[in-house]
Amino acid sequence: MSQTQVPEPLVTSEATHGEPLVSVENLTKHFPVRRGIIFQRQVAAVQAVQDVTFSIYPGETLGLVGESGCGKSTTARLIARLLNPTSGRIVFDGQDITKLSSRRMRPFRRDIQMIFQDPYASLNPRQSVGQIIGAPFAIHHTEGDTRKRVRDLMDRVGLNPEHYNRYPHEFSGGQRQRIGVARALALRPKLIICDEPVSALDVSIQAQILNLLEDLQDEFNLTYLFISHDLGVVRHISDRIAVMYLGHLVELATADELYERPRHPYTAALLSAVPKGRAGARVTNRIVLQGDVPSPVNPPSGCPFHPRCPKARLVGNGEVPENCRNELPPLGEVETNHVAACWYPLEPGEELERMAHA
Amino acid sequence: MGQTASDAIVAAEHGAVVEQEGVRGRSPWQLFWYRFRQDKLALTGLIIIVLLGVLAAIAPLISHGIVHHGPNQLFSNTMLTQGGIPKGPNGQFWFGADSAGRDLFVRVLYGTQTSLEVAVIATGFAVLIGTVIGLIAGYFGGAIDTLLSRTMDVVLSMPLLLFAIGIVAACSTTIQGCPIGPLHLTPGLPIVIFVIALFSWPYIGRIVRGNTLSLAQKEFVEAARSLGASNARIMFREIFPNLVAPILVYSSLIVPSNIIFEASLSYLGLGVPQSIPSWGRELSDASDWFTVAWWMLVFPGFFLVLTTLSFNLLGDGLRDALDPRTGR
Ligand SMILES: Nc1ncnc2c1ncn2[C@@H]1O[C@H](COP(=O)(O)OP(=O)(O)OP(=O)(O)O)[C@@H](O)[C@H]1O
Ligand SMILES: [Mg+2]
């Protein structure tokens, strides 16, 4: 499978230079499905992440999009080493961290931080804000005045330092997310993985948090892996965007390129759901995909998207072509700085909605 | 979504969106106290428990300073009839006398001490063991969980009175008692407390395990892990504070059953030694006499029921106040 992967770096933008901060190579995660009460045996596997390869460069924001259940969070948790990959490699700052023990992983934990989706569940309800934001210092036995540092952090993310002793439930959703941002920022990490950091928030609050994240990125030279299913948000914040479908990376390009010239039919379908003009989607009519996302326990053969793909049906005159059904398309360069995994990628400017009705 | 979010982004960039989020609410304990105060029954339970605790604590003061009777002092001449039948309540002996001619009021008063002491200490041990084992089982899961959970099931499925009688009887044959590992169980209070704790920790263990299981899935635990927190830190700093409420509720609910447990053992003559007054022993004493001496049954029985009822009311109130979802 690995020979189908294109060598890195392939897709670059103004924001990508130097050595990658993080590279994942052929990253795969299968969750075993077990049956039986005492003698559990594995009956199947959820193929949550399947042979994913990409890099994140210092200072950039890589967006990661895809429908619910396509493996975005799993990818994030693999990079943060909260899960162990089934196979593949994770290289951080030039060092292979794939198999580090939790003790050897500790120094890297300072450099890799996460911001979580749910600002309620991600803060311990029984700890005060001071304890929550101070935890990174306590865990890493940092010298110095923790209290002052926490107050400075609170101030920096737009919280009132006077609220040091308050509990999470006393704050609104947006403020809680600021607490989460402060905690992630505490140890001055290199990489912050934002797993849908604004999805749970009110629209007006979303923008404030996004602006905060952008400001912090400039100020502290942060690198973001930014996960979202909201394409408007992702386009706004990302330098490059990766699209996942059913555990596979299906397309990767710079943000503008991806939005203006999506080459994978799935990306085009996703973008067509974004109202016109706003996020710059050029496809006018929404492409209604047929059927549901297949189960990752029993993914389709060949291209994972083929059962729902409007383009494949068009190419095969109503029938899905042989290679779509049987062969996994490699992630190949369709243009400079643009890769897609499709046997029949769209031509730039190709109208998909007409094909969907063809 | 896409449209509105991007609209807001544009708006925010032009300074059109102002932060409209205020800080509100009170600390978790203030909220708890506010809800608890509304629950008159639970409040009554708490007040009665506090009063009983005070009574138990000042039992010697009352018995020596007010009624001037010791718990083991015999008044066979004044309080037993010629035929040896105990006499009923009067101005001197408020609850009458027991079969040996002792002051039943003083006996019951000291019985409060015994009951609360045994039940609270035994519950304390049960909570300690149950919490640690439940945390480990729920947090680590897998084979460790299977082993510990099955152990709890086994203990809970044992016919407890039968085993308790066996253990107490076996350990009470000599003054040395049973040395179990580092524990040296001597007959009397230590062995009773041990037996009660042994049979009640799995109740706490199960509750703690169940709660830990769901808490360990919470994002804040994942957040701590991503910061590099150790398992011990996650268990005791992140998860444990969230277990305080359920532990409090269930300990207040097992205290009354432990009081009954002690009373049952004492009733069977296996509990605390003769010289220590106990409601259970008074009740067993009464079983031969209550047809002619109703007070022997009524007073210890009333205190036993009052105490267990109060703890149950308190426990229910705590549960409602700490977890509004199950509440009214
Ligand atoms: N711990 C786990 N055990 C078993 N299956 C899991 C586990 N975590 C995730 N999965 C499965 O892996 C697949 C990918 O999940 P993941 O959470 O990565 O998706 P996602 O893209 O983040 O979705 P969402 O947008 O809903 O957050 C899903 O089918 C999910 O059910
Ligand atoms: Mg997710």
mmCIF file of C-alpha atoms in Angstrom, chain A residues 54-298:
data_model
loop_
_atom_site.group_PDB
_atom_site.id
_atom_site.type_symbol
_atom_site.label_atom_id
_atom_site.label_comp_id
_atom_site.label_asym_id
_atom_site.label_seq_id
_atom_site.Cartn_x
_atom_site.Cartn_y
_atom_site.Cartn_z
ATOM 1 C CA PHE A 54 0.503 13.931 5.507
ATOM 2 C CA SER A 55 2.773 16.535 7.057
ATOM 3 C CA ILE A 56 2.218 19.712 9.016
ATOM 4 C CA TYR A 57 4.771 22.498 8.657
ATOM 5 C CA PRO A 58 5.873 24.899 11.378
ATOM 6 C CA GLY A 59 3.635 27.915 11.665
ATOM 7 C CA GLU A 60 0.900 26.702 9.367
ATOM 8 C CA THR A 61 -2.667 25.635 9.988
ATOM 9 C CA LEU A 62 -3.663 22.386 8.405
ATOM 10 C CA GLY A 63 -7.423 21.981 8.226
ATOM 11 C CA LEU A 64 -8.862 18.491 8.457
ATOM 12 C CA VAL A 65 -12.426 18.047 7.272
ATOM 13 C CA GLY A 66 -14.866 15.243 6.629
ATOM 14 C CA GLU A 67 -18.218 13.946 7.734
ATOM 15 C CA SER A 68 -18.863 12.629 11.212
ATOM 16 C CA GLY A 69 -17.145 9.325 11.854
ATOM 17 C CA CYS A 70 -14.567 9.630 9.100
ATOM 18 C CA GLY A 71 -11.688 9.382 11.555
ATOM 19 C CA LYS A 72 -10.700 12.989 12.204
ATOM 20 C CA SER A 73 -10.644 12.730 15.974
ATOM 21 C CA THR A 74 -8.916 9.397 15.825
ATOM 22 C CA THR A 75 -6.177 10.916 13.677
ATOM 23 C CA ALA A 76 -5.831 13.739 16.195
ATOM 24 C CA ARG A 77 -5.629 11.374 19.124
ATOM 25 C CA LEU A 78 -3.064 9.241 17.345
ATOM 26 C CA ILE A 79 -0.822 12.250 16.785
ATOM 27 C CA ALA A 80 -1.244 13.262 20.430
ATOM 28 C CA ARG A 81 -0.347 9.659 21.341
ATOM 29 C CA LEU A 82 -3.584 9.228 23.246
ATOM 30 C CA LEU A 83 -4.125 6.157 21.118
ATOM 31 C CA ASN A 84 -1.578 3.716 19.791
ATOM 32 C CA PRO A 85 -1.637 3.286 16.034
ATOM 33 C CA THR A 86 -2.228 -0.122 14.538
ATOM 34 C CA SER A 87 0.525 0.630 12.051
ATOM 35 C CA GLY A 88 2.316 3.564 10.512
ATOM 36 C CA ARG A 89 4.637 6.185 11.875
ATOM 37 C CA ILE A 90 4.370 9.554 13.586
ATOM 38 C CA VAL A 91 7.406 11.793 13.376
ATOM 39 C CA PHE A 92 7.438 14.908 15.511
ATOM 40 C CA ASP A 93 10.200 17.470 15.141
ATOM 41 C CA GLY A 94 12.389 14.910 13.429
ATOM 42 C CA GLN A 95 11.884 12.224 16.048
ATOM 43 C CA ASP A 96 9.851 9.083 15.685
ATOM 44 C CA ILE A 97 7.362 9.171 18.564
ATOM 45 C CA THR A 98 5.212 6.270 17.366
ATOM 46 C CA LYS A 99 6.317 3.814 20.000
ATOM 47 C CA LEU A 100 7.609 5.951 22.824
ATOM 48 C CA SER A 101 6.685 4.763 26.297
ATOM 49 C CA SER A 102 4.575 7.148 28.330
ATOM 50 C CA ARG A 103 7.699 8.139 30.272
ATOM 51 C CA ARG A 104 9.742 8.890 27.158
ATOM 52 C CA MET A 105 6.712 10.609 25.667
ATOM 53 C CA ARG A 106 6.478 13.100 28.549
ATOM 54 C CA PRO A 107 8.820 15.763 27.156
ATOM 55 C CA PHE A 108 6.874 15.696 23.880
ATOM 56 C CA ARG A 109 3.622 16.240 25.741
ATOM 57 C CA ARG A 110 4.775 19.787 26.399
ATOM 58 C CA ASP A 111 5.050 20.414 22.683
ATOM 59 C CA ILE A 112 1.792 18.803 21.576
ATOM 60 C CA GLN A 113 -1.399 20.124 23.102
ATOM 61 C CA MET A 114 -5.073 19.663 22.364
ATOM 62 C CA ILE A 115 -8.161 21.818 22.446
ATOM 63 C CA PHE A 116 -11.305 19.762 22.654
ATOM 64 C CA GLN A 117 -14.715 20.101 21.123
ATOM 65 C CA ASP A 118 -16.887 20.053 24.203
ATOM 66 C CA PRO A 119 -16.085 22.979 26.488
ATOM 67 C CA TYR A 120 -18.216 21.315 29.161
ATOM 68 C CA ALA A 121 -16.749 17.822 29.163
ATOM 69 C CA SER A 122 -13.158 18.935 28.660
ATOM 70 C CA LEU A 123 -12.962 20.886 31.919
ATOM 71 C CA ASN A 124 -13.122 19.065 35.218
ATOM 72 C CA PRO A 125 -16.267 20.358 36.952
ATOM 73 C CA ARG A 126 -14.675 19.902 40.390
ATOM 74 C CA GLN A 127 -11.572 21.940 39.711
ATOM 75 C CA SER A 128 -11.276 25.683 39.784
ATOM 76 C CA VAL A 129 -10.092 27.552 36.739
ATOM 77 C CA GLY A 130 -6.796 28.155 38.500
ATOM 78 C CA GLN A 131 -6.296 24.445 39.036
ATOM 79 C CA ILE A 132 -7.273 23.595 35.480
ATOM 80 C CA ILE A 133 -4.958 26.087 33.805
ATOM 81 C CA GLY A 134 -2.264 25.406 36.403
ATOM 82 C CA ALA A 135 -2.338 21.635 35.836
ATOM 83 C CA PRO A 136 0.250 21.663 33.008
ATOM 84 C CA PHE A 137 2.716 23.438 35.302
ATOM 85 C CA ALA A 138 2.025 21.024 38.151
ATOM 86 C CA ILE A 139 2.362 17.961 35.938
ATOM 87 C CA HIS A 140 5.655 19.087 34.451
ATOM 88 C CA HIS A 141 6.959 20.492 37.744
ATOM 89 C CA THR A 142 7.641 23.835 36.175
ATOM 90 C CA GLU A 143 9.605 26.258 38.316
ATOM 91 C CA GLY A 144 8.273 29.689 39.076
ATOM 92 C CA ASP A 145 5.114 31.381 40.222
ATOM 93 C CA THR A 146 2.323 29.235 38.823
ATOM 94 C CA ARG A 147 -0.366 31.547 40.096
ATOM 95 C CA LYS A 148 1.043 34.505 38.252
ATOM 96 C CA ARG A 149 1.499 32.505 35.084
ATOM 97 C CA VAL A 150 -2.072 31.295 35.213
ATOM 98 C CA ARG A 151 -3.305 34.841 35.684
ATOM 99 C CA ASP A 152 -1.216 36.027 32.758
ATOM 100 C CA LEU A 153 -2.621 33.234 30.612
ATOM 101 C CA MET A 154 -6.157 34.071 31.645
ATOM 102 C CA ASP A 155 -5.543 37.662 30.750
ATOM 103 C CA ARG A 156 -4.042 36.695 27.404
ATOM 104 C CA VAL A 157 -7.012 34.574 26.328
ATOM 105 C CA GLY A 158 -9.530 37.201 27.382
ATOM 106 C CA LEU A 159 -10.591 35.911 30.778
ATOM 107 C CA ASN A 160 -10.734 38.008 33.898
ATOM 108 C CA PRO A 161 -7.795 36.893 36.105
ATOM 109 C CA GLU A 162 -9.975 37.735 39.096
ATOM 110 C CA HIS A 163 -11.993 34.631 38.267
ATOM 111 C CA TYR A 164 -9.074 32.401 39.204
ATOM 112 C CA ASN A 165 -11.041 30.580 41.905
ATOM 113 C CA ARG A 166 -14.241 30.090 39.986
ATOM 114 C CA TYR A 167 -15.511 26.779 38.701
ATOM 115 C CA PRO A 168 -16.190 25.922 35.064
ATOM 116 C CA HIS A 169 -19.959 25.881 35.450
ATOM 117 C CA GLU A 170 -19.839 29.564 36.322
ATOM 118 C CA PHE A 171 -18.679 30.386 32.799
ATOM 119 C CA SER A 172 -20.410 30.462 29.453
ATOM 120 C CA GLY A 173 -19.445 28.100 26.647
ATOM 121 C CA GLY A 174 -17.160 30.599 24.956
ATOM 122 C CA GLN A 175 -15.385 31.454 28.170
ATOM 123 C CA ARG A 176 -14.913 27.782 28.945
ATOM 124 C CA GLN A 177 -13.318 27.291 25.586
ATOM 125 C CA ARG A 178 -10.965 30.151 26.447
ATOM 126 C CA ILE A 179 -10.027 28.217 29.578
ATOM 127 C CA GLY A 180 -9.259 25.226 27.349
ATOM 128 C CA VAL A 181 -7.154 27.451 25.090
ATOM 129 C CA ALA A 182 -5.242 28.830 28.076
ATOM 130 C CA ARG A 183 -4.516 25.320 29.317
ATOM 131 C CA ALA A 184 -3.276 24.277 25.883
ATOM 132 C CA LEU A 185 -1.109 27.374 25.668
ATOM 133 C CA ALA A 186 0.395 27.051 29.144
ATOM 134 C CA LEU A 187 3.526 25.112 28.241
ATOM 135 C CA ARG A 188 4.151 27.072 25.039
ATOM 136 C CA PRO A 189 3.621 24.070 22.788
ATOM 137 C CA LYS A 190 4.746 23.851 19.205
ATOM 138 C CA LEU A 191 1.651 22.090 17.933
ATOM 139 C CA ILE A 192 -1.928 22.557 19.050
ATOM 140 C CA ILE A 193 -4.460 20.074 17.802
ATOM 141 C CA CYS A 194 -7.855 21.735 17.750
ATOM 142 C CA ASP A 195 -10.550 19.072 17.532
ATOM 143 C CA GLU A 196 -13.654 20.984 16.477
ATOM 144 C CA PRO A 197 -12.897 23.742 18.966
ATOM 145 C CA VAL A 198 -15.852 25.899 17.989
ATOM 146 C CA SER A 199 -18.491 23.394 16.882
ATOM 147 C CA ALA A 200 -20.260 23.451 20.227
ATOM 148 C CA LEU A 201 -20.397 27.236 20.440
ATOM 149 C CA ASP A 202 -22.828 29.912 19.365
ATOM 150 C CA VAL A 203 -22.019 31.342 15.979
ATOM 151 C CA SER A 204 -21.107 34.786 17.294
ATOM 152 C CA ILE A 205 -18.839 33.256 19.921
ATOM 153 C CA GLN A 206 -17.218 30.967 17.333
ATOM 154 C CA ALA A 207 -15.740 33.939 15.571
ATOM 155 C CA GLN A 208 -14.236 35.307 18.765
ATOM 156 C CA ILE A 209 -12.534 32.035 19.566
ATOM 157 C CA LEU A 210 -11.267 31.682 16.001
ATOM 158 C CA ASN A 211 -9.836 35.176 16.102
ATOM 159 C CA LEU A 212 -8.197 34.401 19.420
ATOM 160 C CA LEU A 213 -6.628 31.270 17.955
ATOM 161 C CA GLU A 214 -5.313 33.233 14.985
ATOM 162 C CA ASP A 215 -3.856 35.937 17.205
ATOM 163 C CA LEU A 216 -2.175 33.379 19.415
ATOM 164 C CA GLN A 217 -0.751 31.621 16.394
ATOM 165 C CA ASP A 218 0.958 34.815 15.274
ATOM 166 C CA GLU A 219 2.127 35.718 18.734
ATOM 167 C CA PHE A 220 3.529 32.353 19.759
ATOM 168 C CA ASN A 221 4.370 30.926 16.361
ATOM 169 C CA LEU A 222 2.005 28.013 16.833
ATOM 170 C CA THR A 223 1.232 25.261 14.387
ATOM 171 C CA TYR A 224 -2.358 24.073 14.239
ATOM 172 C CA LEU A 225 -4.059 20.923 13.148
ATOM 173 C CA PHE A 226 -7.557 22.270 12.896
ATOM 174 C CA ILE A 227 -10.379 19.762 12.701
ATOM 175 C CA SER A 228 -13.878 20.766 11.781
ATOM 176 C CA HIS A 229 -16.849 19.722 9.775
ATOM 177 C CA ASP A 230 -17.720 23.345 9.131
ATOM 178 C CA LEU A 231 -16.081 24.171 5.834
ATOM 179 C CA GLY A 232 -16.645 27.886 6.249
ATOM 180 C CA VAL A 233 -14.653 27.922 9.443
ATOM 181 C CA VAL A 234 -11.918 25.717 8.040
ATOM 182 C CA ARG A 235 -11.396 27.785 4.950
ATOM 183 C CA HIS A 236 -11.129 30.909 7.021
ATOM 184 C CA ILE A 237 -8.411 29.620 9.294
ATOM 185 C CA SER A 238 -6.457 27.059 7.248
ATOM 186 C CA ASP A 239 -3.449 27.379 4.980
ATOM 187 C CA ARG A 240 -3.927 23.892 3.604
ATOM 188 C CA ILE A 241 -6.826 21.519 3.921
ATOM 189 C CA ALA A 242 -6.971 17.739 4.051
ATOM 190 C CA VAL A 243 -10.212 15.901 3.355
ATOM 191 C CA MET A 244 -10.960 12.548 4.903
ATOM 192 C CA TYR A 245 -13.563 10.011 3.930
ATOM 193 C CA LEU A 246 -14.134 6.752 5.789
ATOM 194 C CA GLY A 247 -10.681 6.754 7.329
ATOM 195 C CA HIS A 248 -8.885 7.623 4.087
ATOM 196 C CA LEU A 249 -7.215 10.846 3.141
ATOM 197 C CA VAL A 250 -8.872 11.637 -0.192
ATOM 198 C CA GLU A 251 -7.677 15.125 -1.059
ATOM 199 C CA LEU A 252 -5.130 17.664 0.113
ATOM 200 C CA ALA A 253 -4.509 21.130 -1.298
ATOM 201 C CA THR A 254 -4.044 24.724 -0.298
ATOM 202 C CA ALA A 255 -7.238 26.222 1.058
ATOM 203 C CA ASP A 256 -8.093 28.412 -1.922
ATOM 204 C CA GLU A 257 -7.147 25.756 -4.436
ATOM 205 C CA LEU A 258 -9.316 23.178 -2.709
ATOM 206 C CA TYR A 259 -12.317 25.451 -2.534
ATOM 207 C CA GLU A 260 -11.996 26.795 -6.035
ATOM 208 C CA ARG A 261 -10.986 23.633 -7.817
ATOM 209 C CA PRO A 262 -11.992 20.557 -5.822
ATOM 210 C CA ARG A 263 -10.829 17.499 -7.725
ATOM 211 C CA HIS A 264 -12.209 14.667 -5.654
ATOM 212 C CA PRO A 265 -15.956 14.173 -6.180
ATOM 213 C CA TYR A 266 -16.412 13.816 -2.431
ATOM 214 C CA THR A 267 -14.791 17.179 -1.763
ATOM 215 C CA ALA A 268 -16.961 18.725 -4.446
ATOM 216 C CA ALA A 269 -20.033 17.234 -2.806
ATOM 217 C CA LEU A 270 -19.002 18.526 0.605
ATOM 218 C CA LEU A 271 -18.375 22.000 -0.791
ATOM 219 C CA SER A 272 -21.667 22.047 -2.617
ATOM 220 C CA ALA A 273 -23.355 21.934 0.761
ATOM 221 C CA VAL A 274 -21.678 25.228 1.676
ATOM 222 C CA PRO A 275 -23.913 28.082 0.566
ATOM 223 C CA LYS A 276 -22.637 29.827 -2.515
ATOM 224 C CA GLY A 277 -20.507 32.922 -2.314
ATOM 225 C CA ARG A 278 -19.701 32.606 1.321
ATOM 226 C CA ALA A 279 -17.016 30.029 1.493
ATOM 227 C CA GLY A 280 -16.256 30.493 -2.183
ATOM 228 C CA ALA A 281 -17.749 27.249 -3.332
ATOM 229 C CA ARG A 282 -18.232 27.528 -7.025
ATOM 230 C CA VAL A 283 -20.656 24.677 -7.425
ATOM 231 C CA THR A 284 -24.092 26.178 -7.507
ATOM 232 C CA ASN A 285 -26.414 23.312 -6.754
ATOM 233 C CA ARG A 286 -26.036 21.010 -3.878
ATOM 234 C CA ILE A 287 -24.907 17.552 -4.855
ATOM 235 C CA VAL A 288 -27.076 15.139 -2.989
ATOM 236 C CA LEU A 289 -25.054 12.033 -2.276
ATOM 237 C CA GLN A 290 -26.904 8.780 -2.445
ATOM 238 C CA GLY A 291 -27.066 6.537 0.565
ATOM 239 C CA ASP A 292 -25.365 6.834 3.916
ATOM 240 C CA VAL A 293 -21.713 6.718 4.809
ATOM 241 C CA PRO A 294 -20.849 3.011 4.789
ATOM 242 C CA SER A 295 -19.815 1.397 8.037
ATOM 243 C CA PRO A 296 -16.090 1.591 8.793
ATOM 244 C CA VAL A 297 -16.377 -1.963 10.100
ATOM 245 C CA ASN A 298 -17.120 -3.201 6.628
#
